[in-house]
């Protein structure tokens, strides 16, 4: 069934790409901007190229410390990047889009060898969660709010769950919206399981544990994830939304991103909304379809229509 879905989608995407090359317009539109005019970059690749070398620069629309949340959006939004990303290169799409829609947006670096390192999110995840905790307190103090909303990508969608469960974060977070989170780890398309069968996984992890402890901790079945998920993967009082793609090549199987069904959990598979969406693990952070879901998750009382258009891995919308 899954193979038929993927092969069918490949044919649809190929046909749509051919139509785009001929100048045929496809149905669907990108999420509309509202109150500001920051440019929104739906191409993850160009966002990375523009932001990778400036990790201490906030993405467009973020870290205006004089921003005060409105009655319409009472909680500031904190963006939490993924492994090897930084606050600038991960959020060229989401940050300006949220600011344009009237949110106070904040971003920070965590888990790097230093706050100025280009590659962030590599350190021990529990330590990174402590850095998130400190930043949440900084944001709430500056904005005068009691809570924040979190939007995270990859590790950035899973790591906050440690903060919520173990560091008192449940009292300070209203919503956690996660794009392709590593909630139940990854097999890296079966590579980790093969390594275990060949008795190679332990020596490889030994080498990785120094430069990227977070990589080892995000393997399916790791002691870190086993402990994090023990006794339940969610906490009361927080609304969780997970947004995932069948084409995720990093969190594998892609179903490992999803949280167990619960009244405070919404799991969204993008291809159930739009078969034209071919976003992968990276592009999902800039995918206009996924970002429309982010806006709806943050403000469910004022839902907007979710667009449907051709979205390619890494490089984003075709048209």
PDB file of C-alpha atoms in Angstrom, residues 108 110-111 121-134 155 158-168 209 213-218 222-225 227-228:
ATOM      1  CA  UNK A 108      18.188  31.137  19.836  1.00  0.00           C
ATOM      2  CA  UNK A 110      21.552  25.728  21.626  1.00  0.00           C
ATOM      3  CA  UNK A 111      23.663  22.606  21.849  1.00  0.00           C
ATOM      4  CA  UNK A 121      22.080  21.177  18.199  1.00  0.00           C
ATOM      5  CA  UNK A 122      24.866  18.611  18.505  1.00  0.00           C
ATOM      6  CA  UNK A 123      25.329  18.451  22.278  1.00  0.00           C
ATOM      7  CA  UNK A 124      23.701  16.361  24.980  1.00  0.00           C
ATOM      8  CA  UNK A 125      19.955  16.835  24.624  1.00  0.00           C
ATOM      9  CA  UNK A 126      19.251  17.222  28.344  1.00  0.00           C
ATOM     10  CA  UNK A 127      21.779  20.064  28.483  1.00  0.00           C
ATOM     11  CA  UNK A 128      20.172  21.640  25.414  1.00  0.00           C
ATOM     12  CA  UNK A 129      16.785  21.445  27.125  1.00  0.00           C
ATOM     13  CA  UNK A 130      18.281  23.445  29.990  1.00  0.00           C
ATOM     14  CA  UNK A 131      19.340  26.108  27.493  1.00  0.00           C
ATOM     15  CA  UNK A 132      15.785  26.175  26.136  1.00  0.00           C
ATOM     16  CA  UNK A 133      14.488  26.605  29.680  1.00  0.00           C
ATOM     17  CA  UNK A 134      16.725  29.632  30.241  1.00  0.00           C
ATOM     18  CA  UNK A 155      15.486  17.538  17.214  1.00  0.00           C
ATOM     19  CA  UNK A 158      11.551  16.495  20.255  1.00  0.00           C
ATOM     20  CA  UNK A 159      14.032  18.137  22.660  1.00  0.00           C
ATOM     21  CA  UNK A 160      11.375  20.480  24.145  1.00  0.00           C
ATOM     22  CA  UNK A 161       9.536  17.395  25.391  1.00  0.00           C
ATOM     23  CA  UNK A 162      12.417  16.852  27.845  1.00  0.00           C
ATOM     24  CA  UNK A 163      11.962  20.436  29.030  1.00  0.00           C
ATOM     25  CA  UNK A 164       8.210  19.926  29.408  1.00  0.00           C
ATOM     26  CA  UNK A 165       8.550  16.637  31.269  1.00  0.00           C
ATOM     27  CA  UNK A 166      11.635  17.124  33.415  1.00  0.00           C
ATOM     28  CA  UNK A 167      12.421  20.837  33.786  1.00  0.00           C
ATOM     29  CA  UNK A 168       9.090  22.410  34.685  1.00  0.00           C
ATOM     30  CA  UNK A 209      29.323  10.689  21.107  1.00  0.00           C
ATOM     31  CA  UNK A 213      25.980  13.295  21.358  1.00  0.00           C
ATOM     32  CA  UNK A 214      22.551  14.341  20.089  1.00  0.00           C
ATOM     33  CA  UNK A 215      22.977  12.113  17.029  1.00  0.00           C
ATOM     34  CA  UNK A 216      23.472   9.037  19.216  1.00  0.00           C
ATOM     35  CA  UNK A 217      20.608  10.029  21.516  1.00  0.00           C
ATOM     36  CA  UNK A 218      18.217  10.290  18.551  1.00  0.00           C
ATOM     37  CA  UNK A 222      18.467   4.865  22.523  1.00  0.00           C
ATOM     38  CA  UNK A 223      18.606   5.023  26.339  1.00  0.00           C
ATOM     39  CA  UNK A 224      17.778   8.736  26.144  1.00  0.00           C
ATOM     40  CA  UNK A 225      14.588   8.247  24.124  1.00  0.00           C
ATOM     41  CA  UNK A 227      13.724   7.231  29.301  1.00  0.00           C
ATOM     42  CA  UNK A 228      12.046  10.266  27.735  1.00  0.00           C
TER      43      UNK A 228
END
